[in-house]
């Protein structure tokens, strides 16, 4: 495909701005290292660690089986993101533009808006988790304050939350290159600190550590049927954790130089990274059981209990950096694009980011007192289930219906009769496919009778979305591709 094919000939202000326009290959500078760090920061965020550690404790399953399930989830996610990332590597377009091909140039606003809402939620939640590391640092250096709380947060916690919130806006405002640099040093550094924390816990636990690992590696009398169900639920929960990024992975791969670099970054960043990180989480969790008589799942709590000021300072800064890094990339950039897609002439990428930050402030502020009461796995699964069908629709459309060819000019045109105009800009068959699949996937989370499916509703919803869409669209001719595509 020629670079000139990515030039949009006719500008439609309702569909185009420079942030949504195709990014030419000469302007891309991301490689495998940047993609690896997207995943390493995501997994190593405080929320990611808490989820991984809690899975060792929540299902009463043999610990080796839990590790295997988590690694299998990494392999599945790698396969899924290779599929959604490829079109954006080829065409240089973000998710809300990509989804116009299947949903219609106006219908794309529905998945974009839902993805924006989920991104804003995650942004608020991750901002809170990052602020716990800053609160730990402030407490270690200056004390805990007077102990008064508001909405479950102390004065120090509120100060830390506002600091993190403002810091993220400042980084975002300086553009994608500054975010990339921040991510590239935060990812490797957090690994060093996690290994150090593991060694410190191991040394302090001494000879009691391995018996504690054995305790976590006990099946607690699970029969084979319930063990299989628990294994599948862990796989599904971890896949659902990555769900939002899986769907809009094109927001990142549009910056990548080649498909080979994307796939290498995904291999290193997902199954291999997940395996090592889950092992660290296991050892540290077992160590806390020995040292403190209870299994702690929040690294900030662990560092606080270890009571080493140098470790507290370094660990707090590192956890803060890792969580902020993934928040900027996975939960700030996508909603910024999605909101810009709603009104391109009025909302730029930066304005979309400010809207995201503004709403997310209240989500993070209410996390302790309200949202967290839902429970971490349930919260992850519910959010993932809502958008799951869009994954199947996007993949079925691009690979089976459009046969990996898109018409760039028509993706940015609302003229009647163009390839993605459908019916007044909406693909009604895609809406039906989404509605049917979403109804099922969200039911696995909220309907008690379907509770056995809870945990892998995302995978089922995505599969049904693609199946329904392909069934409805299989006689629909793919739009002609632009010359050279």
Short mmCIF file of N, CA and C in Angstrom, two decimals, residues 397 401-402 419 422 427 429 469 472-479:
data_model
loop_
_atom_site.label_atom_id
_atom_site.label_comp_id
_atom_site.label_asym_id
_atom_site.label_seq_id
_atom_site.Cartn_x
_atom_site.Cartn_y
_atom_site.Cartn_z
N UNK A 397 -15.80 -8.93 10.78
CA UNK A 397 -15.97 -7.99 9.67
C UNK A 397 -14.68 -7.84 8.87
N UNK A 401 -15.59 -10.70 6.28
CA UNK A 401 -16.47 -9.93 5.38
C UNK A 401 -15.66 -9.02 4.46
N UNK A 402 -14.79 -8.21 5.02
CA UNK A 402 -14.01 -7.26 4.21
C UNK A 402 -12.72 -7.87 3.64
N UNK A 419 -19.23 3.12 1.05
CA UNK A 419 -19.13 1.74 1.52
C UNK A 419 -19.63 1.52 2.94
N UNK A 422 -24.14 2.45 5.04
CA UNK A 422 -25.22 1.52 5.39
C UNK A 422 -26.56 2.24 5.36
N UNK A 427 -25.11 0.49 10.64
CA UNK A 427 -25.28 -0.88 10.17
C UNK A 427 -26.20 -1.60 11.13
N UNK A 429 -27.59 -4.50 11.03
CA UNK A 429 -27.27 -5.89 11.32
C UNK A 429 -26.19 -5.99 12.41
N UNK A 469 -22.87 -11.65 13.88
CA UNK A 469 -22.55 -10.66 12.83
C UNK A 469 -22.29 -11.36 11.51
N UNK A 472 -25.47 -12.65 9.93
CA UNK A 472 -26.32 -11.60 9.37
C UNK A 472 -25.71 -10.95 8.14
N UNK A 473 -24.36 -10.96 8.07
CA UNK A 473 -23.68 -10.21 7.01
C UNK A 473 -23.10 -11.08 5.90
N UNK A 474 -23.22 -12.40 5.99
CA UNK A 474 -22.45 -13.27 5.10
C UNK A 474 -22.80 -13.08 3.61
N UNK A 475 -24.00 -12.55 3.33
CA UNK A 475 -24.34 -12.31 1.93
C UNK A 475 -24.07 -10.88 1.50
N UNK A 476 -23.52 -10.11 2.45
CA UNK A 476 -23.24 -8.70 2.14
C UNK A 476 -21.87 -8.59 1.49
N UNK A 477 -21.82 -8.00 0.31
CA UNK A 477 -20.56 -7.88 -0.42
C UNK A 477 -19.60 -6.91 0.28
N UNK A 478 -18.34 -7.30 0.38
CA UNK A 478 -17.34 -6.41 0.97
C UNK A 478 -17.16 -5.18 0.10
N UNK A 479 -16.92 -4.05 0.75
CA UNK A 479 -16.70 -2.80 0.01
C UNK A 479 -15.41 -2.91 -0.81
#
